[in-house]
């Protein structure tokens, strides 16, 4: 009969304890590495928007305007204070309001006089039908993109960018993170992919606040019409489809529509009496211009600004 050596229970307990301690330290080390990664991302995501308000707006009396839009928000541009909201953080398809971010990426890289080539002439949706291989200045294509919402002009901006459309869209999403727009994502530069592109009313309002800090962007979106021409001299008339530009104080910004997104509209209005700018966003609307006019009337002469002590 074989005799097995006696098991030393103390040694077993000691060995098991060492294994557990080693595993615990390994787990903590890996966790620390992951936390450092997350913290570095948080540093990107939470970079503050550079607004330094001296006044705080408040609505003098409150009732709930009835609008068809499923998502809406009104903010004061300088303070970022929300003056009206309806489902402000629900994600919707942005449609062509995507081009606000497209403009920012393009303005960051291109100079007004840079020459861009039309590499795709059969772009889906709204287009000026710019001929294949036709060349235009970046400035003219910017007007074409933001006034009649030309998709062929938009596509040209992305395809002339270093690395092409893929790199351009990657930069759009990088800037969304830098601006702390955590509920915003772009799959392409135009806004056609309703099932993939998304943003919220509040993100779109904040993005517009940033875009309006760019003088060229502000100039373009406030323009009612402009004649553009190709390098060979062919002329095109770019008309702004934002009919609210006829309202005093309204100075932009961008329309959008697809079957999936419904009607979308971002509007900027200056209040000369208060020296203030308000940004209005309506999403998934059945009547974007009518909804926005209701909100314009609601906040007309209905805001008081309180001084913020230093």
Tab-separated table of C-alpha atoms in Angstrom:
chain	number	residue	atom	x	y	z
A	1	UNK	CA	0.000	0.000	0.000
A	2	UNK	CA	1.438	3.329	-1.059
A	3	UNK	CA	1.810	6.136	1.433
A	4	UNK	CA	1.396	9.686	0.144
A	5	UNK	CA	3.277	12.480	1.837
A	6	UNK	CA	1.231	14.510	4.271
A	7	UNK	CA	-0.129	17.748	2.832
A	8	UNK	CA	1.117	20.816	4.611
A	9	UNK	CA	-2.037	22.921	4.917
A	10	UNK	CA	-0.091	25.993	5.970
A	11	UNK	CA	1.997	25.916	2.787
A	12	UNK	CA	-1.123	25.507	0.635
A	13	UNK	CA	-2.823	28.476	2.264
A	14	UNK	CA	0.349	30.532	1.834
A	15	UNK	CA	0.632	29.572	-1.846
A	16	UNK	CA	-3.042	30.341	-2.584
A	17	UNK	CA	-2.701	33.696	-0.819
A	18	UNK	CA	0.296	34.586	-2.994
A	19	UNK	CA	-1.643	33.699	-6.140
A	20	UNK	CA	-4.599	35.851	-5.064
A	21	UNK	CA	-2.371	38.806	-4.156
A	22	UNK	CA	-0.511	38.549	-7.484
A	23	UNK	CA	-3.771	38.401	-9.415
A	24	UNK	CA	-5.122	41.385	-7.500
A	25	UNK	CA	-2.026	43.488	-8.205
A	26	UNK	CA	-2.149	42.511	-11.883
A	27	UNK	CA	-5.792	43.520	-12.099
A	28	UNK	CA	-5.133	46.860	-10.396
A	29	UNK	CA	-2.214	47.560	-12.726
A	30	UNK	CA	-4.358	46.910	-15.792
A	31	UNK	CA	-7.171	48.987	-14.301
A	32	UNK	CA	-4.774	51.873	-13.697
A	33	UNK	CA	-3.630	51.782	-17.340
A	34	UNK	CA	-7.249	51.798	-18.529
A	35	UNK	CA	-8.156	54.681	-16.214
A	36	UNK	CA	-5.248	56.705	-17.570
A	37	UNK	CA	-6.574	56.097	-21.080
A	38	UNK	CA	-10.064	57.135	-20.037
A	39	UNK	CA	-8.757	60.233	-18.295
A	40	UNK	CA	-6.876	61.270	-21.418
A	41	UNK	CA	-10.109	60.939	-23.406
A	42	UNK	CA	-12.029	62.897	-20.788
A	43	UNK	CA	-9.489	65.659	-21.200
A	44	UNK	CA	-10.462	65.826	-24.857
A	45	UNK	CA	-14.197	65.519	-24.349
A	46	UNK	CA	-14.539	68.138	-21.622
A	47	UNK	CA	-12.523	70.942	-23.141
A	48	UNK	CA	-14.704	73.972	-22.363
A	49	UNK	CA	-16.248	76.159	-25.026
A	50	UNK	CA	-14.571	79.560	-24.823
A	51	UNK	CA	-17.485	81.764	-23.796
A	52	UNK	CA	-17.160	84.339	-21.013
A	53	UNK	CA	-20.592	85.766	-20.298
A	54	UNK	CA	-21.100	88.989	-18.371
A	55	UNK	CA	-24.895	88.686	-18.343
A	56	UNK	CA	-27.381	85.957	-17.512
A	57	UNK	CA	-30.622	85.853	-19.539
A	58	UNK	CA	-33.979	84.916	-18.081
A	59	UNK	CA	-37.430	84.599	-19.639
A	60	UNK	CA	-39.808	87.148	-18.114
A	61	UNK	CA	-42.863	84.914	-18.191
A	62	UNK	CA	-43.182	81.271	-19.001
A	63	UNK	CA	-45.621	79.169	-20.955
A	64	UNK	CA	-45.052	76.243	-23.280
A	65	UNK	CA	-45.193	77.106	-26.991
A	66	UNK	CA	-46.801	74.343	-29.040
A	67	UNK	CA	-44.574	73.251	-31.922
A	68	UNK	CA	-44.498	70.185	-34.164
A	69	UNK	CA	-40.756	69.599	-33.736
A	70	UNK	CA	-39.851	66.534	-31.670
A	71	UNK	CA	-36.632	68.156	-30.493
A	72	UNK	CA	-35.956	71.856	-29.982
A	73	UNK	CA	-33.842	74.267	-28.002
A	74	UNK	CA	-33.169	78.000	-27.783
A	75	UNK	CA	-29.967	79.243	-26.178
A	76	UNK	CA	-28.286	82.565	-25.581
A	77	UNK	CA	-25.071	82.405	-27.600
A	78	UNK	CA	-22.815	84.248	-25.155
A	79	UNK	CA	-23.844	82.559	-21.914
A	80	UNK	CA	-25.053	79.220	-23.372
A	81	UNK	CA	-28.088	79.488	-21.077
A	82	UNK	CA	-31.058	77.433	-22.307
A	83	UNK	CA	-34.184	79.583	-22.694
A	84	UNK	CA	-36.481	76.931	-24.175
A	85	UNK	CA	-36.167	73.186	-24.598
A	86	UNK	CA	-38.096	70.192	-25.847
A	87	UNK	CA	-36.308	66.841	-25.782
A	88	UNK	CA	-32.969	68.679	-26.104
A	89	UNK	CA	-30.789	65.583	-25.561
A	90	UNK	CA	-32.587	63.030	-27.717
A	91	UNK	CA	-30.560	62.018	-30.774
A	92	UNK	CA	-32.001	62.853	-34.170
A	93	UNK	CA	-30.639	62.771	-37.705
A	94	UNK	CA	-29.171	66.200	-38.534
A	95	UNK	CA	-29.722	66.080	-42.314
A	96	UNK	CA	-27.951	69.024	-43.992
A	97	UNK	CA	-27.290	70.855	-40.720
A	98	UNK	CA	-24.329	68.445	-40.779
A	99	UNK	CA	-22.795	71.069	-43.089
A	100	UNK	CA	-22.238	73.396	-40.133
A	101	UNK	CA	-19.481	71.051	-38.973
A	102	UNK	CA	-18.411	70.460	-42.576
A	103	UNK	CA	-17.907	74.226	-42.892
A	104	UNK	CA	-15.770	74.395	-39.754
A	105	UNK	CA	-13.454	71.615	-40.924
A	106	UNK	CA	-13.197	73.162	-44.397
A	107	UNK	CA	-12.562	76.677	-43.035
A	108	UNK	CA	-9.856	75.261	-40.807
A	109	UNK	CA	-7.939	73.876	-43.788
A	110	UNK	CA	-8.774	75.800	-46.973
A	111	UNK	CA	-8.038	79.401	-47.902
A	112	UNK	CA	-10.764	81.367	-49.726
A	113	UNK	CA	-8.776	81.399	-52.986
A	114	UNK	CA	-7.843	77.693	-52.968
A	115	UNK	CA	-8.943	75.868	-56.137
A	116	UNK	CA	-11.054	72.744	-55.647
A	117	UNK	CA	-12.065	70.213	-58.297
A	118	UNK	CA	-15.440	68.522	-58.700
A	119	UNK	CA	-14.598	64.821	-58.605
A	120	UNK	CA	-18.191	63.547	-58.344
A	121	UNK	CA	-21.072	65.104	-60.275
A	122	UNK	CA	-23.889	62.655	-59.541
A	123	UNK	CA	-24.238	63.263	-55.796
A	124	UNK	CA	-27.587	62.298	-54.292
A	125	UNK	CA	-29.980	65.006	-53.106
A	126	UNK	CA	-29.862	68.772	-53.545
A	127	UNK	CA	-27.147	69.845	-55.981
A	128	UNK	CA	-26.205	72.610	-58.399
A	129	UNK	CA	-25.218	69.896	-60.903
A	130	UNK	CA	-21.657	71.139	-61.092
A	131	UNK	CA	-19.865	69.421	-64.008
A	132	UNK	CA	-17.299	66.703	-63.433
A	133	UNK	CA	-13.718	68.078	-63.245
A	134	UNK	CA	-14.987	71.689	-63.092
A	135	UNK	CA	-12.930	73.863	-60.741
A	136	UNK	CA	-14.065	76.529	-58.268
A	137	UNK	CA	-12.567	78.578	-55.471
A	138	UNK	CA	-13.211	77.244	-51.993
A	139	UNK	CA	-15.098	80.433	-51.143
A	140	UNK	CA	-17.582	79.931	-53.980
A	141	UNK	CA	-18.133	76.300	-53.031
A	142	UNK	CA	-18.722	77.356	-49.417
A	143	UNK	CA	-21.543	79.640	-50.566
A	144	UNK	CA	-22.892	76.858	-52.782
A	145	UNK	CA	-22.913	74.454	-49.844
A	146	UNK	CA	-24.500	76.748	-47.256
A	147	UNK	CA	-27.069	78.708	-49.322
A	148	UNK	CA	-28.841	76.217	-51.625
A	149	UNK	CA	-27.296	73.320	-49.646
A	150	UNK	CA	-25.455	71.938	-52.675
A	151	UNK	CA	-24.341	68.372	-52.008
A	152	UNK	CA	-21.916	68.313	-54.949
A	153	UNK	CA	-20.088	71.349	-53.524
A	154	UNK	CA	-19.997	69.628	-50.112
A	155	UNK	CA	-18.609	66.427	-51.587
A	156	UNK	CA	-15.884	68.394	-53.368
A	157	UNK	CA	-14.694	69.892	-50.077
A	158	UNK	CA	-14.287	66.445	-48.559
A	159	UNK	CA	-12.661	64.850	-51.607
A	160	UNK	CA	-10.088	67.644	-52.087
A	161	UNK	CA	-9.023	67.344	-48.429
A	162	UNK	CA	-5.730	65.510	-47.685
A	163	UNK	CA	-6.671	61.848	-47.292
A	164	UNK	CA	-10.007	62.413	-49.006
A	165	UNK	CA	-13.494	62.021	-47.592
A	166	UNK	CA	-12.508	59.473	-44.941
A	167	UNK	CA	-9.926	61.801	-43.390
A	168	UNK	CA	-12.295	64.770	-43.654
A	169	UNK	CA	-15.072	62.953	-41.777
A	170	UNK	CA	-12.589	61.726	-39.173
A	171	UNK	CA	-11.670	65.362	-38.544
A	172	UNK	CA	-15.368	66.239	-38.187
A	173	UNK	CA	-15.727	63.663	-35.426
A	174	UNK	CA	-12.493	64.774	-33.758
A	175	UNK	CA	-13.822	68.313	-33.559
A	176	UNK	CA	-17.114	67.052	-32.110
A	177	UNK	CA	-15.117	65.514	-29.246
A	178	UNK	CA	-13.008	68.634	-28.772
A	179	UNK	CA	-16.205	70.698	-28.546
A	180	UNK	CA	-17.662	68.266	-25.997
A	181	UNK	CA	-20.509	67.272	-28.328
A	182	UNK	CA	-20.816	63.790	-26.890
A	183	UNK	CA	-24.113	62.964	-28.617
A	184	UNK	CA	-22.913	63.863	-32.111
A	185	UNK	CA	-21.492	61.578	-34.781
A	186	UNK	CA	-20.977	61.969	-38.535
A	187	UNK	CA	-20.627	59.129	-41.021
A	188	UNK	CA	-20.251	61.474	-44.018
A	189	UNK	CA	-20.023	65.235	-44.691
A	190	UNK	CA	-23.453	65.875	-46.258
A	191	UNK	CA	-26.044	64.485	-43.846
A	192	UNK	CA	-27.736	61.874	-46.011
A	193	UNK	CA	-27.256	58.774	-43.846
A	194	UNK	CA	-30.123	59.056	-41.361
A	195	UNK	CA	-29.424	55.654	-39.836
A	196	UNK	CA	-25.812	56.581	-38.971
A	197	UNK	CA	-25.456	60.374	-38.566
A	198	UNK	CA	-26.863	61.776	-35.331
A	199	UNK	CA	-26.849	64.785	-33.038
A	200	UNK	CA	-29.120	66.492	-30.500
A	201	UNK	CA	-30.781	69.884	-30.423
A	202	UNK	CA	-28.472	71.088	-27.643
A	203	UNK	CA	-25.324	69.805	-29.380
A	204	UNK	CA	-26.393	71.469	-32.614
A	205	UNK	CA	-27.023	74.769	-30.835
A	206	UNK	CA	-23.615	74.667	-29.163
A	207	UNK	CA	-21.908	73.747	-32.422
A	208	UNK	CA	-23.580	76.727	-34.072
A	209	UNK	CA	-22.389	79.003	-31.257
A	210	UNK	CA	-18.843	77.982	-32.080
A	211	UNK	CA	-19.318	78.272	-35.843
A	212	UNK	CA	-20.674	81.817	-35.537
A	213	UNK	CA	-17.415	82.871	-33.911
A	214	UNK	CA	-15.885	82.424	-37.381
A	215	UNK	CA	-16.415	85.678	-39.300
A	216	UNK	CA	-16.467	83.990	-42.708
A	217	UNK	CA	-19.039	81.427	-41.609
A	218	UNK	CA	-21.249	84.204	-40.188
A	219	UNK	CA	-20.963	86.199	-43.409
A	220	UNK	CA	-21.894	83.247	-45.613
A	221	UNK	CA	-24.936	82.001	-43.673
A	222	UNK	CA	-26.413	85.534	-43.532
A	223	UNK	CA	-26.258	85.916	-47.336
A	224	UNK	CA	-29.519	85.616	-49.290
A	225	UNK	CA	-27.993	84.955	-52.709
A	226	UNK	CA	-24.663	84.983	-54.478
A	227	UNK	CA	-23.449	84.394	-57.989
A	228	UNK	CA	-20.605	81.915	-58.120
A	229	UNK	CA	-18.491	80.995	-61.122
A	230	UNK	CA	-16.153	78.243	-62.135
A	231	UNK	CA	-12.529	78.956	-63.007
A	232	UNK	CA	-13.452	78.783	-66.711
A	233	UNK	CA	-16.155	81.453	-66.185
A	234	UNK	CA	-19.393	79.457	-66.024
A	235	UNK	CA	-21.854	81.234	-63.714
A	236	UNK	CA	-24.296	79.761	-61.195
A	237	UNK	CA	-26.779	81.500	-58.902
A	238	UNK	CA	-26.751	80.243	-55.320
A	239	UNK	CA	-29.951	81.223	-53.482
A	240	UNK	CA	-30.408	80.749	-49.747
A	241	UNK	CA	-33.399	78.505	-49.041
A	242	UNK	CA	-33.753	79.873	-45.490
A	243	UNK	CA	-36.843	82.089	-45.863
A	244	UNK	CA	-36.527	83.399	-42.291
A	245	UNK	CA	-33.669	85.663	-43.391
A	246	UNK	CA	-36.391	88.194	-44.274
A	247	UNK	CA	-37.218	88.593	-40.562
A	248	UNK	CA	-35.373	91.526	-38.922
A	249	UNK	CA	-32.454	90.298	-36.847
A	250	UNK	CA	-32.339	86.783	-38.329
A	251	UNK	CA	-28.837	86.211	-39.724
A	252	UNK	CA	-28.578	82.491	-40.483
A	253	UNK	CA	-27.960	79.601	-40.184
A	254	UNK	CA	-28.838	76.293	-41.944
A	255	UNK	CA	-31.727	74.204	-43.165
A	256	UNK	CA	-31.908	70.429	-43.402
A	257	UNK	CA	-34.292	67.771	-44.672
A	258	UNK	CA	-34.393	64.062	-45.396
A	259	UNK	CA	-37.267	61.613	-45.164
A	260	UNK	CA	-35.739	60.123	-42.012
A	261	UNK	CA	-34.707	63.378	-40.324
A	262	UNK	CA	-37.834	65.303	-41.200
A	263	UNK	CA	-37.464	69.076	-41.349
A	264	UNK	CA	-34.528	70.566	-39.451
A	265	UNK	CA	-33.585	74.210	-38.998
A	266	UNK	CA	-30.925	76.121	-37.090
A	267	UNK	CA	-31.540	79.858	-36.797
A	268	UNK	CA	-29.556	82.747	-35.350
A	269	UNK	CA	-31.232	85.989	-34.367
A	270	UNK	CA	-29.661	89.183	-33.081
A	271	UNK	CA	-31.569	91.253	-30.515
A	272	UNK	CA	-30.263	94.795	-31.048
A	273	UNK	CA	-32.060	96.146	-27.992
A	274	UNK	CA	-30.180	93.695	-25.776
A	275	UNK	CA	-27.035	93.352	-27.909
A	276	UNK	CA	-27.528	89.607	-27.734
A	277	UNK	CA	-27.699	86.649	-30.110
A	278	UNK	CA	-30.077	83.717	-29.705
A	279	UNK	CA	-29.748	80.356	-31.421
A	280	UNK	CA	-32.876	78.347	-32.264
A	281	UNK	CA	-32.861	74.665	-33.228
A	282	UNK	CA	-35.842	72.577	-34.318
A	283	UNK	CA	-35.448	68.900	-35.283
A	284	UNK	CA	-37.818	66.252	-36.638
A	285	UNK	CA	-40.265	69.039	-37.438
A	286	UNK	CA	-43.305	69.037	-39.703
A	287	UNK	CA	-42.957	72.794	-40.267
A	288	UNK	CA	-39.464	74.038	-39.461
A	289	UNK	CA	-40.085	77.648	-40.466
A	290	UNK	CA	-43.444	77.817	-38.682
A	291	UNK	CA	-42.040	76.210	-35.513
A	292	UNK	CA	-39.117	78.611	-35.464
A	293	UNK	CA	-41.372	81.617	-35.982
A	294	UNK	CA	-43.437	80.533	-32.971
A	295	UNK	CA	-40.254	80.432	-30.864
A	296	UNK	CA	-39.051	83.759	-32.284
A	297	UNK	CA	-42.348	85.370	-31.267
A	298	UNK	CA	-42.292	83.681	-27.850
A	299	UNK	CA	-38.907	85.174	-26.961
A	300	UNK	CA	-39.374	88.528	-28.694
A	301	UNK	CA	-39.112	91.246	-25.993
A	302	UNK	CA	-39.540	88.540	-23.378
A	303	UNK	CA	-35.968	88.300	-22.053
A	304	UNK	CA	-34.228	90.177	-19.257
A	305	UNK	CA	-30.452	90.080	-18.841
A	306	UNK	CA	-29.044	90.099	-15.326
A	307	UNK	CA	-25.469	91.273	-14.756
A	308	UNK	CA	-23.034	88.684	-13.493
A	309	UNK	CA	-20.745	90.011	-10.775
A	310	UNK	CA	-17.018	89.482	-11.407
